[in-house]
Each structure stands twice: as structure tokens, then as C-alpha cells.
mmCIF file of C-alpha atoms in Angstrom:
data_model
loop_
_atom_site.group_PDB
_atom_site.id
_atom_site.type_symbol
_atom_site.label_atom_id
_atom_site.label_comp_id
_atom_site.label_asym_id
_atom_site.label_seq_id
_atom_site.Cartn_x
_atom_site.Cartn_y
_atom_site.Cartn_z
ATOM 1 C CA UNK A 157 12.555 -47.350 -4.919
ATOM 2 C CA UNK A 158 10.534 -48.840 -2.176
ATOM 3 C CA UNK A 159 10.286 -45.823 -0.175
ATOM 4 C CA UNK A 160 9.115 -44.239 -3.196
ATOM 5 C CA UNK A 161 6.304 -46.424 -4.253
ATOM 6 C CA UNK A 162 5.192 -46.243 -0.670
ATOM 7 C CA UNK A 163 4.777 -41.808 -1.233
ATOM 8 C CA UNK A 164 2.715 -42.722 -4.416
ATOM 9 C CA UNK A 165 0.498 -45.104 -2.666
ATOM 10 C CA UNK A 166 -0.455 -42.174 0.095
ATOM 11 C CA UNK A 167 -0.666 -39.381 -2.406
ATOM 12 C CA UNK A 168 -2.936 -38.228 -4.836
ATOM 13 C CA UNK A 169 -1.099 -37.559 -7.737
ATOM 14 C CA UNK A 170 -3.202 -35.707 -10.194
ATOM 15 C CA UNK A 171 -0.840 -34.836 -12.661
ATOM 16 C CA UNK A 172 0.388 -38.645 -12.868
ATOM 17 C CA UNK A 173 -0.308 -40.704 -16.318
ATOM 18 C CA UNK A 174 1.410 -44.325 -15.852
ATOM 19 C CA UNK A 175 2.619 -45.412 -12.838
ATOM 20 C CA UNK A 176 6.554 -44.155 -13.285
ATOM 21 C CA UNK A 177 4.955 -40.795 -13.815
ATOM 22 C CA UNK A 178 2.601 -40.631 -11.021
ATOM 23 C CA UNK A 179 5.829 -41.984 -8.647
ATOM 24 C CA UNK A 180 8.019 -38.609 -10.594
ATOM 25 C CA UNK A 181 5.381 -36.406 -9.703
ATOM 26 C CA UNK A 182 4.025 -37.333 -6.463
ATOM 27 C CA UNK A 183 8.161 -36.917 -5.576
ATOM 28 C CA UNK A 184 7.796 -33.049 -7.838
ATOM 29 C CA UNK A 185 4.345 -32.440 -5.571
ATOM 30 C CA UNK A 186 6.573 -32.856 -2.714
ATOM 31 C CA UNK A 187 9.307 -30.907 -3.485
ATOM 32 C CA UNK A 188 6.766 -27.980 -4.336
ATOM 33 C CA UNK A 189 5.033 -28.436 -0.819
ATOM 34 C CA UNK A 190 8.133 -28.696 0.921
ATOM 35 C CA UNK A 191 9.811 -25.324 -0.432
ATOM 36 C CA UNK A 192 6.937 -23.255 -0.347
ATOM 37 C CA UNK A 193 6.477 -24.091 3.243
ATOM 38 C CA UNK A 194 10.136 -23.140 4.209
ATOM 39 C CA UNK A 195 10.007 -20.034 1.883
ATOM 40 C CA UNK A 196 6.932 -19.043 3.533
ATOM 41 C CA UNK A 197 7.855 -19.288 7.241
ATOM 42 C CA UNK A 198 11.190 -17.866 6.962
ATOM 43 C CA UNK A 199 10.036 -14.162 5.039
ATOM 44 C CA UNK A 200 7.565 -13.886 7.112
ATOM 45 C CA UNK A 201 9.434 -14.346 9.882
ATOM 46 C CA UNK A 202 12.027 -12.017 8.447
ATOM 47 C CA UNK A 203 8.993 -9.230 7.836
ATOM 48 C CA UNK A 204 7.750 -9.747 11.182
ATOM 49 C CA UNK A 205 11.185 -9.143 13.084
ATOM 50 C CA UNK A 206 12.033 -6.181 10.551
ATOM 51 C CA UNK A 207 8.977 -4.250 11.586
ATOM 52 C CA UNK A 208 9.959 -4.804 15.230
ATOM 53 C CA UNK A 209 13.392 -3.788 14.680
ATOM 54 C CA UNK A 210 12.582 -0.541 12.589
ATOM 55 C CA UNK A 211 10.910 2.278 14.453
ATOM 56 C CA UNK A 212 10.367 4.137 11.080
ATOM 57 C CA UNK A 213 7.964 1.579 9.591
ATOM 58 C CA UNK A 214 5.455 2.570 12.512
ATOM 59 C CA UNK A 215 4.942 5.824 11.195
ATOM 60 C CA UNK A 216 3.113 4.309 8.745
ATOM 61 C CA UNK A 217 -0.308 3.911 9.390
ATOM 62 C CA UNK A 218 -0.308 0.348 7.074
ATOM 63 C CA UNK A 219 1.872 -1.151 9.111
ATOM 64 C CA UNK A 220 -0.625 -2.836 11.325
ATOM 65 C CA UNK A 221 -2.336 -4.147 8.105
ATOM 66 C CA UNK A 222 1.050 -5.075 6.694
ATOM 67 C CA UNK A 223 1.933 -6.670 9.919
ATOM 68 C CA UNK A 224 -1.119 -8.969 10.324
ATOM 69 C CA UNK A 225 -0.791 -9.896 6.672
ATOM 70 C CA UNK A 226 2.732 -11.143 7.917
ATOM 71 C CA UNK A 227 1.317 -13.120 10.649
ATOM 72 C CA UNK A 228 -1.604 -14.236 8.472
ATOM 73 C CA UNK A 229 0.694 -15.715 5.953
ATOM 74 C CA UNK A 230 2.930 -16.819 8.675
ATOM 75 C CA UNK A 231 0.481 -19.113 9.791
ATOM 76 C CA UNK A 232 -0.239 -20.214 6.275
ATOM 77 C CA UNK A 233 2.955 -21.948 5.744
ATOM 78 C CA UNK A 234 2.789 -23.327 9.622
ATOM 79 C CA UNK A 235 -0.635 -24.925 8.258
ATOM 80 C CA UNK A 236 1.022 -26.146 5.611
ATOM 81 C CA UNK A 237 3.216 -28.271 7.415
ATOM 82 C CA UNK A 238 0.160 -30.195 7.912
ATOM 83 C CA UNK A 239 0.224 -32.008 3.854
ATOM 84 C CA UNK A 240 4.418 -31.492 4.489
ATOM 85 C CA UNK A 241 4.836 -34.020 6.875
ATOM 86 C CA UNK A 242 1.448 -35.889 5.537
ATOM 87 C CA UNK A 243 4.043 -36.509 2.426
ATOM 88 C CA UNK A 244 6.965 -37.405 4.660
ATOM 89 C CA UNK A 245 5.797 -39.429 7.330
ATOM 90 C CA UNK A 246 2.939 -41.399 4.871
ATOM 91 C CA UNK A 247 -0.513 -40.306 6.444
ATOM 92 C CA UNK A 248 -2.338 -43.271 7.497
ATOM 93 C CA UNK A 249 -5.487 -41.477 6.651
ATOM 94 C CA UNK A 250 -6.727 -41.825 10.608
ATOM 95 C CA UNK A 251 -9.269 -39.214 10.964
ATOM 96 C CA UNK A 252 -8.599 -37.558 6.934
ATOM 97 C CA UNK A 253 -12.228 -36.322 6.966
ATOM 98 C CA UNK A 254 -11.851 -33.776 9.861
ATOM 99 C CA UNK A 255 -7.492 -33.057 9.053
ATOM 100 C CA UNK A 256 -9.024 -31.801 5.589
ATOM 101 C CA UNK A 257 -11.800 -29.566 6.679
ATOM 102 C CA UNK A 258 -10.040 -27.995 9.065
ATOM 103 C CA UNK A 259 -7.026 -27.484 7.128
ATOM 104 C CA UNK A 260 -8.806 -26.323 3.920
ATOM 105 C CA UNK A 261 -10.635 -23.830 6.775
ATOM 106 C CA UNK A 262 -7.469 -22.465 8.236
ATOM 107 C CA UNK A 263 -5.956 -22.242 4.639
ATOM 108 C CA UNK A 264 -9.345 -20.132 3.432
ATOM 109 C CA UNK A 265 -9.385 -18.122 6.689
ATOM 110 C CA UNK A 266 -5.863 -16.608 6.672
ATOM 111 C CA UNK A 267 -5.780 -15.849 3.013
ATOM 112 C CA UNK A 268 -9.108 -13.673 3.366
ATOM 113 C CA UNK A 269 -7.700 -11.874 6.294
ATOM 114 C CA UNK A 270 -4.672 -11.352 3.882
ATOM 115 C CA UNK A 271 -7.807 -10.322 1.003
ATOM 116 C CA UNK A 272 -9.242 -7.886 4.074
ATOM 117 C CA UNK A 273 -6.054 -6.334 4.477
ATOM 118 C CA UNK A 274 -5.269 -5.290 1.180
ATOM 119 C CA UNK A 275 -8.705 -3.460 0.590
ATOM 120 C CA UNK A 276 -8.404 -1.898 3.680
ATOM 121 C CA UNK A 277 -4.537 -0.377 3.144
ATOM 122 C CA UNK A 278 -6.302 0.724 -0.169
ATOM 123 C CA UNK A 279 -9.160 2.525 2.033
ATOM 124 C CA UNK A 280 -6.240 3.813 4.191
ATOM 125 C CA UNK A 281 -4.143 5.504 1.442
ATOM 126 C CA UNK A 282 -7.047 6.795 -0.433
ATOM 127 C CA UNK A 283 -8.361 8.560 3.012
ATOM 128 C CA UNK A 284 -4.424 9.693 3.406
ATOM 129 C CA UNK A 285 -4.178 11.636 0.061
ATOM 130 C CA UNK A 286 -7.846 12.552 -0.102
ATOM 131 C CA UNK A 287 -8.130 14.072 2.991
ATOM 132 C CA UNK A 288 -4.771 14.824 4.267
ATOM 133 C CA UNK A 289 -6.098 17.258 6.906
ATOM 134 C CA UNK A 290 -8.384 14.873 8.461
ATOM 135 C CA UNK A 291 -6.456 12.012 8.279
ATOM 136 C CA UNK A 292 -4.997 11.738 11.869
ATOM 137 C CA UNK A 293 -8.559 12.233 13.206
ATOM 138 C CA UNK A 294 -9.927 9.557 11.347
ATOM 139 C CA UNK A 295 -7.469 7.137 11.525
ATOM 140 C CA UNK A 296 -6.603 6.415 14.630
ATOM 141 C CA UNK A 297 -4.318 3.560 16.331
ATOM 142 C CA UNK A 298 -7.813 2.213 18.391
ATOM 143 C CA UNK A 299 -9.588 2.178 15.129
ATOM 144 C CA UNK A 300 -7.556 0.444 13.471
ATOM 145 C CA UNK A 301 -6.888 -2.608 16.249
ATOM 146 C CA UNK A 302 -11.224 -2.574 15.939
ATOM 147 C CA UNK A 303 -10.828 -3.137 12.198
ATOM 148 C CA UNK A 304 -8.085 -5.612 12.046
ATOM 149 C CA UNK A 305 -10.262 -7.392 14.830
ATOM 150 C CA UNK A 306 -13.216 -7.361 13.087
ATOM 151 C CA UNK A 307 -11.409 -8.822 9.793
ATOM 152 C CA UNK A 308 -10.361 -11.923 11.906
ATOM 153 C CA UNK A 309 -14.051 -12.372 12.795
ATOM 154 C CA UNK A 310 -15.471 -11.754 10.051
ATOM 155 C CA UNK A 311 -12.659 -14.324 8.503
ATOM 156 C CA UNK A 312 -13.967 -17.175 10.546
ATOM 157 C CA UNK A 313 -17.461 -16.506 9.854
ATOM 158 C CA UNK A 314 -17.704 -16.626 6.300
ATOM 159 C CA UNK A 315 -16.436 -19.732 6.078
ATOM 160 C CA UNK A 316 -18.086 -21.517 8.814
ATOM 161 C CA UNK A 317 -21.125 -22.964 6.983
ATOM 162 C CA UNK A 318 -18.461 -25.447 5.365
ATOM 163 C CA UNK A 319 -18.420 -27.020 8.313
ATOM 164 C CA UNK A 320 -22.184 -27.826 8.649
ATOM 165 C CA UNK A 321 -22.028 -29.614 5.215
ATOM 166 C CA UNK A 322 -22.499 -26.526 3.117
ATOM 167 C CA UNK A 323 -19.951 -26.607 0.564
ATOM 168 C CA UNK A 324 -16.036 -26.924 0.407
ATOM 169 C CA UNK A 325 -14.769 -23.290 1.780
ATOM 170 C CA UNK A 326 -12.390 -22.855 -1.256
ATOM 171 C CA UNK A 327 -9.047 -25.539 -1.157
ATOM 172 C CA UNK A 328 -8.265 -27.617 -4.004
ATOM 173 C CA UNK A 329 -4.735 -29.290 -5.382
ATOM 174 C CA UNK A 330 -5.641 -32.125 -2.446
ATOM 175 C CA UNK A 331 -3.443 -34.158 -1.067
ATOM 176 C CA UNK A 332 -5.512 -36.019 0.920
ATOM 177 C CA UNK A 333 -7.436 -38.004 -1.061
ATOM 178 C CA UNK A 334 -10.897 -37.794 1.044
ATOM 179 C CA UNK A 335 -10.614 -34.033 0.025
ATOM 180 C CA UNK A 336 -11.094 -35.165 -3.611
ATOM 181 C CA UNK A 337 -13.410 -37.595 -3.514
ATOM 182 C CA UNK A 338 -15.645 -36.543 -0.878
ATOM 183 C CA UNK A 339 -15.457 -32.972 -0.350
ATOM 184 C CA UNK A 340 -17.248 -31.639 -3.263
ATOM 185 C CA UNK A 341 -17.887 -27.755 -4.112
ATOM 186 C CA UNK A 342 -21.033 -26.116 -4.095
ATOM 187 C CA UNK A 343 -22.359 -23.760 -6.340
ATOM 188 C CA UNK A 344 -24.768 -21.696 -3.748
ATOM 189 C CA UNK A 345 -21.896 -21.587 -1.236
ATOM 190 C CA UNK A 346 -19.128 -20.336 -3.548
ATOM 191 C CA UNK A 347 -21.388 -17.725 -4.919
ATOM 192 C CA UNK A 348 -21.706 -16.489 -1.461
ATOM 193 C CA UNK A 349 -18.308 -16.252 -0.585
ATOM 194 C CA UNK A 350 -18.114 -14.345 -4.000
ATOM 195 C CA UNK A 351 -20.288 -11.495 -2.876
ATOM 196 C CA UNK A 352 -19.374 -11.593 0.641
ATOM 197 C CA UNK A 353 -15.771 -11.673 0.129
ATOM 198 C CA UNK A 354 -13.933 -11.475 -3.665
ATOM 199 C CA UNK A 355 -16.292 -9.467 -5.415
ATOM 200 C CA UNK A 356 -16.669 -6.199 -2.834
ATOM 201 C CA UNK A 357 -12.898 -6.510 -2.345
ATOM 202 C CA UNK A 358 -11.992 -6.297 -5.530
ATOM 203 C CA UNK A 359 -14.563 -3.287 -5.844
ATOM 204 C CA UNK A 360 -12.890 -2.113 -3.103
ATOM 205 C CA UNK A 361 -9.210 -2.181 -4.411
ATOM 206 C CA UNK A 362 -10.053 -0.928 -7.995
ATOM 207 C CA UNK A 363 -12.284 1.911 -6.839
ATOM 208 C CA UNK A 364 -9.691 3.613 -4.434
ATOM 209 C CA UNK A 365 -6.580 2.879 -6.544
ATOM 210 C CA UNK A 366 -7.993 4.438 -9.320
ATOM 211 C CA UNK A 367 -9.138 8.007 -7.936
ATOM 212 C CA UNK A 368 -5.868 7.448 -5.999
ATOM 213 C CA UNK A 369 -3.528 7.293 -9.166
ATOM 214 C CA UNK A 370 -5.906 9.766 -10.591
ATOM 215 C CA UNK A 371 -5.356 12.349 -7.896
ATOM 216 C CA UNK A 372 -1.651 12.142 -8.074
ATOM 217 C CA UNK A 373 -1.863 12.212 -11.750
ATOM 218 C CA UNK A 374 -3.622 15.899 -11.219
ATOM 219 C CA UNK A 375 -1.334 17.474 -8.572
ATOM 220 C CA UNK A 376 1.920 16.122 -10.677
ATOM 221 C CA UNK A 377 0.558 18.060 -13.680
ATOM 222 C CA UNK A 378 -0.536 20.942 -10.858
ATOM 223 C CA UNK A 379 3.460 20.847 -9.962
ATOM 224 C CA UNK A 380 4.626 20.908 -13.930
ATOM 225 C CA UNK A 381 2.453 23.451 -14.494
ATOM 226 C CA UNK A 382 3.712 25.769 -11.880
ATOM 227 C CA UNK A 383 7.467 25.190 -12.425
ATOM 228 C CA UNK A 384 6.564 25.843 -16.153
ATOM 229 C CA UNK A 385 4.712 29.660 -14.764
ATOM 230 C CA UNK A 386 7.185 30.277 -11.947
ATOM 231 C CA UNK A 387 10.587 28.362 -12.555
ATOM 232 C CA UNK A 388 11.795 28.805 -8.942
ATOM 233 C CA UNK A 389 13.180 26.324 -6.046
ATOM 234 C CA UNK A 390 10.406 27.559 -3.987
ATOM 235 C CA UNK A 391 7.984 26.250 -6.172
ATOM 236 C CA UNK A 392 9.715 23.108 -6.397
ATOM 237 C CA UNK A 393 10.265 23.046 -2.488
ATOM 238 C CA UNK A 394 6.081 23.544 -1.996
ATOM 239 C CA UNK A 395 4.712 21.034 -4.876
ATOM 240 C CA UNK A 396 8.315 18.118 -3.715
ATOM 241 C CA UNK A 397 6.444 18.118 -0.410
ATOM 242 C CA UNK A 398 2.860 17.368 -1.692
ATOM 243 C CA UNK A 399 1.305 13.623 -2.421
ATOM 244 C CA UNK A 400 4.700 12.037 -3.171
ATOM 245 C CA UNK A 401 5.756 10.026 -0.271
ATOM 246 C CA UNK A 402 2.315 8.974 -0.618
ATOM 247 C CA UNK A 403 2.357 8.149 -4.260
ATOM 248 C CA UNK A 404 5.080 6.108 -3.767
ATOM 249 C CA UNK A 405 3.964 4.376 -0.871
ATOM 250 C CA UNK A 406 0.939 3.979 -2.635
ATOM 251 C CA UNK A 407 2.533 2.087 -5.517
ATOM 252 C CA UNK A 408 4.379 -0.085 -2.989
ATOM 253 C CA UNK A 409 1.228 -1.140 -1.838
ATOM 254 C CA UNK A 410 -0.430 -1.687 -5.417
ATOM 255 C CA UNK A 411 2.294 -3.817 -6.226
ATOM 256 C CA UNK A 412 1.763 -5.955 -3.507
ATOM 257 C CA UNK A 413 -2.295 -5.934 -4.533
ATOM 258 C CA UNK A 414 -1.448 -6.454 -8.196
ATOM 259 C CA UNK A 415 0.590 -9.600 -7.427
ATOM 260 C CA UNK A 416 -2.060 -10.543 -5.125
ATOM 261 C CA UNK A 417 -4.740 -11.061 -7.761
ATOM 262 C CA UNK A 418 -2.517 -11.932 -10.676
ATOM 263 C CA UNK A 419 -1.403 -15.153 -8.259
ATOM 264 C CA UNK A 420 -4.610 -15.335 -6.565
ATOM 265 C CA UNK A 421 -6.853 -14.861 -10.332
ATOM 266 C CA UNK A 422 -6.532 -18.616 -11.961
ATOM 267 C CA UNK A 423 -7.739 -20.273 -8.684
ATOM 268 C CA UNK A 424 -10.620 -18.201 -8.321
ATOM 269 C CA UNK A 425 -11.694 -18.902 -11.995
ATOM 270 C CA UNK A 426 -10.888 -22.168 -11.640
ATOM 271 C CA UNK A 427 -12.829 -22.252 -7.863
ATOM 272 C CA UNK A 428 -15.802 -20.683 -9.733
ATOM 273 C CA UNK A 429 -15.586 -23.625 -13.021
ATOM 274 C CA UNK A 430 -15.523 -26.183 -10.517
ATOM 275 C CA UNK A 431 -18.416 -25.338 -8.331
ATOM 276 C CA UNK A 432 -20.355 -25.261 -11.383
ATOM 277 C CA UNK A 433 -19.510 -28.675 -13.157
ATOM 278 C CA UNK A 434 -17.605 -27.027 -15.692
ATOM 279 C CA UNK A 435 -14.164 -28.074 -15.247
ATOM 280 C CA UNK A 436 -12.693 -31.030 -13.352
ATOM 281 C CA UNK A 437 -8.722 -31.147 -13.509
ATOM 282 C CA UNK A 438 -7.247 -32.345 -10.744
ATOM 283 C CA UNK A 439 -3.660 -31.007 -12.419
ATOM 284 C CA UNK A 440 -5.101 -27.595 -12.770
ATOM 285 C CA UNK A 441 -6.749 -28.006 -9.236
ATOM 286 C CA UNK A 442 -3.053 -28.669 -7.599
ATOM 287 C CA UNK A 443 -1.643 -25.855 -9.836
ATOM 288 C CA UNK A 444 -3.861 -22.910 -9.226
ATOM 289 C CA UNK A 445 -4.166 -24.040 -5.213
ATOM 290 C CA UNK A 446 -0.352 -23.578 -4.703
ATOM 291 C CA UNK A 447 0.774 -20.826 -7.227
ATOM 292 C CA UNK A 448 -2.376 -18.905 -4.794
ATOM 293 C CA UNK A 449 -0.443 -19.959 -1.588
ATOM 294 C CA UNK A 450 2.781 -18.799 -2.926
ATOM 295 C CA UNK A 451 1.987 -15.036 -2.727
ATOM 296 C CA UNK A 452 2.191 -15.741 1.249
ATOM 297 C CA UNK A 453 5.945 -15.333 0.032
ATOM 298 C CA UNK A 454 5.656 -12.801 -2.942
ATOM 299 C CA UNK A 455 4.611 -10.326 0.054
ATOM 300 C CA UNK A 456 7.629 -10.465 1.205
ATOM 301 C CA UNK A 457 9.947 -10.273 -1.810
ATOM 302 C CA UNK A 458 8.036 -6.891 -3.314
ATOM 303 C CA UNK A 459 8.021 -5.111 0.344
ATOM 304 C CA UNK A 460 11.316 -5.653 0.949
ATOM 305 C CA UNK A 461 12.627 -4.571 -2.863
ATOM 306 C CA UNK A 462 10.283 -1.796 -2.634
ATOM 307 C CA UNK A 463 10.127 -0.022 0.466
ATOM 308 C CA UNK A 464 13.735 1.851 1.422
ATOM 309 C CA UNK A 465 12.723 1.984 5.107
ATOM 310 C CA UNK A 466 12.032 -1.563 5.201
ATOM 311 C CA UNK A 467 15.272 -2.492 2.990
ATOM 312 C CA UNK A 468 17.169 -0.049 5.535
ATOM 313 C CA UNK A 469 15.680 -1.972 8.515
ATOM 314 C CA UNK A 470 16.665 -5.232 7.290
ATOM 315 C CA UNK A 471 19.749 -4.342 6.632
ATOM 316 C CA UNK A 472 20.093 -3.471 10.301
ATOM 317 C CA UNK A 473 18.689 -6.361 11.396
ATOM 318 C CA UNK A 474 21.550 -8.441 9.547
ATOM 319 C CA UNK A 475 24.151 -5.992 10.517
ATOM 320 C CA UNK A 476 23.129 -6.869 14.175
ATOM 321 C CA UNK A 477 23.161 -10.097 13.794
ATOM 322 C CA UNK A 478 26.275 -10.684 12.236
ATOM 323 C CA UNK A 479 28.158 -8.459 15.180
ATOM 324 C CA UNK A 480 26.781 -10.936 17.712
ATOM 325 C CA UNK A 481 28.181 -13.522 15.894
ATOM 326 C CA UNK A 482 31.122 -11.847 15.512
ATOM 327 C CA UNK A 483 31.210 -11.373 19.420
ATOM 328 C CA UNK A 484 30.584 -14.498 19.758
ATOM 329 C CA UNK A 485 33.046 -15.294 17.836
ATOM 330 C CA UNK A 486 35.901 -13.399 19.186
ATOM 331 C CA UNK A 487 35.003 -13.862 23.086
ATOM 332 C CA UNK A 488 35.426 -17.648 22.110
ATOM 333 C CA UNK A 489 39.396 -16.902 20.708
ATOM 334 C CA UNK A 490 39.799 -14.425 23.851
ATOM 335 C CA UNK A 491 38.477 -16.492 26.571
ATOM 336 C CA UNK A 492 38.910 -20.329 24.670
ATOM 337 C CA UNK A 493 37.648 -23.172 27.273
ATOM 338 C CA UNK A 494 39.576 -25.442 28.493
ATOM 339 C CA UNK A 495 40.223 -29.205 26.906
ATOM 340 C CA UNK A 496 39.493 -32.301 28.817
ATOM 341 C CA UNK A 497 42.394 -34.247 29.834
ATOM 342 C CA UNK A 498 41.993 -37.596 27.801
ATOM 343 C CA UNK A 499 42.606 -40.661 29.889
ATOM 344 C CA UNK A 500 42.561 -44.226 29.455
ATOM 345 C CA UNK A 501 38.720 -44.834 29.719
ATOM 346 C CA UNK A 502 37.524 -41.915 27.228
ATOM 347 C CA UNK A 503 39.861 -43.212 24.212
#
């Protein structure tokens, strides 16, 4: 009980009414913290070695986009080791000022690369089915290191005035308790990472899913329309190899966005209340903050349900695993070392 009461004195523990409460849910914060952090690491790091270990997934054009969304998200549950072993190892609170800003930085950083990403795969598939001749020309393996280059600056930049005193660049549900008190939003600075960042991303997203659900919607009626006219395989054969691999790549991908925003939607409302003095709860703060951080995960879960190359790739990667094991394994019965005489001294 000691040990316990010593977490609840070096945690803010908004959700807490009564001390017996506050001790229960600085222990539930924890538990939250500590899971999301090992659920995060680990898929990622499954995604990451999956796309190494498949050769088909580089045919796809997303795949760099999709792969620095892995590492982007990768590093978001390495950063959040930070408040993990802050909650196991009792911060002293030695330099909590410049821990939080940088954290809450790294934190705001990684998930608008992730943000970039997305409305950039959208820009990718919308070019891929609306000009399908093109395609290769424009998108190109050089252009698209430039782009994913330029999202990582243009990452760090946005968010850099929070560093000169302008605003707190976007994390809330703090567990360091200067981060609460201190750090306060800004109005003028979360409008402007509004229309710098959410707002033309969104935009973005909606604009190109919707003429690219629209298009599909118009060459799968094209296709019905012919095999209604001209009931023949070869019809079938010329409209089966149209838009949908694409399509269905495309939904893949719109899952993934859709999740994005659903998980990403309450903190942003909630960002936006805040900055303005509308609404102050620090148990909606903690909420919103970490059901946002746990689509670093979600990524994972929908791409590898989803995608049959990337569920056939994993399932390779386990396969090869569990023969080394078994190697392993069986070189150890074949070839078994030999046991140390016991003498006098060692018993």
C-alpha cells in the first residue's frame, strides 16, 4: 500500500475523487500507459519487418507512406516510454519543464507526419485511378523520398513556435503535473496549427476519396452495363482488369483514414474547447490524449486484416521464424552439449 501511495503522490490523477479513488486510478492510468506502449512498439515492429520480408508490398507505390507511418508510430510508443517509466520509477520532477515540452513536441511531430501520410496515400491513389496512364511518370520512387522528406520538415516546423513560449503544440491527459499547471493552450497558436495542418488535410482526404469512390462507382456500373449488352467472358475478362485492385486497395487505405479521424476526432474538439476557455476536464483531457495515441496501433490491426499481401507476408515471416526455432531446436537434441562433471566444490 506504501508503494502505492507513493505512484499517487507523483501522478496527476485527473479522474481521481477521494483519495482511494485517485490511488485506483492513478494504478488504471498506469496500466493504460503501460499497454499501449507495448502494443505500440511491438505492431509496428511487426509492420516494419513484414514490409522488409515481402517483396510484393513494394509494388505498391504507398508503401513508402505506409512504411514511414510505421516508423512514425514506432517512435510514438518509444516516446512514450518517457511517462512509462515516469510512473514506474516515481519522477522526481528534476528538469519537468523541458521533459514535457519536448515530449508533448515529439508526441505532436510524429502524429502529423502520420496526418501527412494519410493525405498524401489519398493524393497517390486518386492520381493512380485518375490517370492510370500517367501514373508511373508522375510518381516516381525520387519523388516520393522528396515528399516524405519534406513531411518530416515540415513536421518539425509547425510546431516549433511552442517552444519560444507560443502555445502548447497539442498534448493533453498530462502526467507530469508542470504540463497541467503551467503549460497552458493558446487560442492564436492552435488556430494555426488548424489551418496549417488539420483543416487542409482533412480537405485533402475528403476531396480525393470522394471522386475516388465516385469513379469506381461509374466504371462498376460501366462493367454491369456491358455484361448486361454483351454477356460474354471477354467482357468480363476486360472490365475484371479495370480499377479493382485499386478500389480495393483504396478501401484498405480509407479504412485506415477513417479510423484515423474517428480516434483522432474527440481530441481535436476537445484541443480546440480548451484553447478557447470552454472546457477544462482534466478526465476528458487524459481520455481523448490516449484513445488519439492508440491508433499508432489500430494501423496495424486494419493493414494486416485487410491487405492479403501483407497477411501473406506475415504469415511468412512467422513460418520462418518458427523453422529456426525448430532448427534450433532439433540441432540441440542432435548435437546435445556436454554436462559438467559435479565435484565436491560446485554442490
Amino acid at each position: 500500500s506504501s508503494s502505492v501511495m507513493n505512484i499517487s503522490e507523483h501522478l496527476s490523477c485527473p479522474l481521481g475523487f477521494g483519495h482511494y479513488n485517485a490511488v485506483d486510478i492513478c494504478i488504471l492510468e498506469t496500466v493504460v500507459i503501460v499497454l499501449l506502449t507495448f502494443l505500440i512498439i511491438a505492431g509496428n515492429l511487426t509492420v516494419i519487418f513484414v514490409f522488409h520480408c515481402a517483396p510484393l508490398l513494394h509494388h505498391y507505390t504507398t508503401s513508402y507512406f505506409i512504411q514511414t507511418m510505421a516508423y512514425a508510430d514506432l517512435f510514438v510508443g518509444v516516446s512514450c516510454l518517457v511517462p512509462t517509466l515516469s510512473l514506474l520509477h516515481y519522477s522526481t520532477g528534476v528538469h519537468e519543464s523541458l521533459t514535457c515540452q519536448v515530449f508533448g513536441y515529439i508526441i505532436s511531430v510524429l502524429k502529423s507526419v502520420s496526418m501527412a501520410c494519410l493525405a498524401c496515400i489519398s493524393v497517390d491513389r486518386y492520381l493512380a485511378i485518375t490517370k492510370p496512364l500517367s501514373y508511373n511518370q508522375l510518381v516516381t520512387p525520387c519523388r516520393l523520398r522528396i515528399c516524405i522528406i519534406l513531411i518530416w520538415i515540415y513536421s518539425c516546423l509547425i510546431f516549433l513556435p511552442s517552444f519560444f513560449g507560443w502555445g502548447k503544440p497539442g498534448y493533453h491527459g498530462d502526467i507530469f503535473e508542470w504540463c497541467a499547471t503551467s503549460w497552458l493552450t493558446n487560442a492564436y497558436f492552435t488556430g494555426f496549427i488548424v489551418c496549417l495542418l488539420y483543416a487542409p488535410a482533412a480537405f485533402v482526404i475528403c476531396f480525393t476519396y470522394f471522386h475516388i469512390f465516385k469513379i469506381c462507382r461509374q466504371h462498376t456500373k460501366e462493367i454491369n452495363d456491358r455484361r448486361a449488352r454483351f454477356p460474354s467472358h471477354e467482357v468480363d475478362a476486360a472490365g475484371d482488369t479495370g480499377h479493382s485492385p485499386d478500389r480495393r486497395y483504396a478501401m484498405v487505405l480509407f479504412r485506415i483514414t477513417s479510423v484515423f479521424y474517428v480516434l483522432w476526432l474527440p481530441y481535436i474538439i476537445y484541443f480546440l474547447l480548451e484553447s478557447f476557455r470552454v472546457l477544462e476536464n482534466p478526465a476528458l483531457s487524459f481520455l481523448t490524449t490516449w484513445l488519439a495515441i492508440s491508433n499508432s496501433f489500430c494501423n496495424c490491426v486494419i493493414y494486416s486484416l485487410s491487405n492479403s499481401v501483407f497477411r501473406l507476408g506475415l504469415r511468412r515471416l512467422s513460418e520462418t521464424i518458427c523453422s529456426s526455432c525448430m532448427c534450433l531446436k532439433d540441432r540441440d537434441v542432435r548435437d546435445p552439449k556436454p554436462r559438467k562433471r559435479a565435484n565436491s566444490c560446485s554442490i
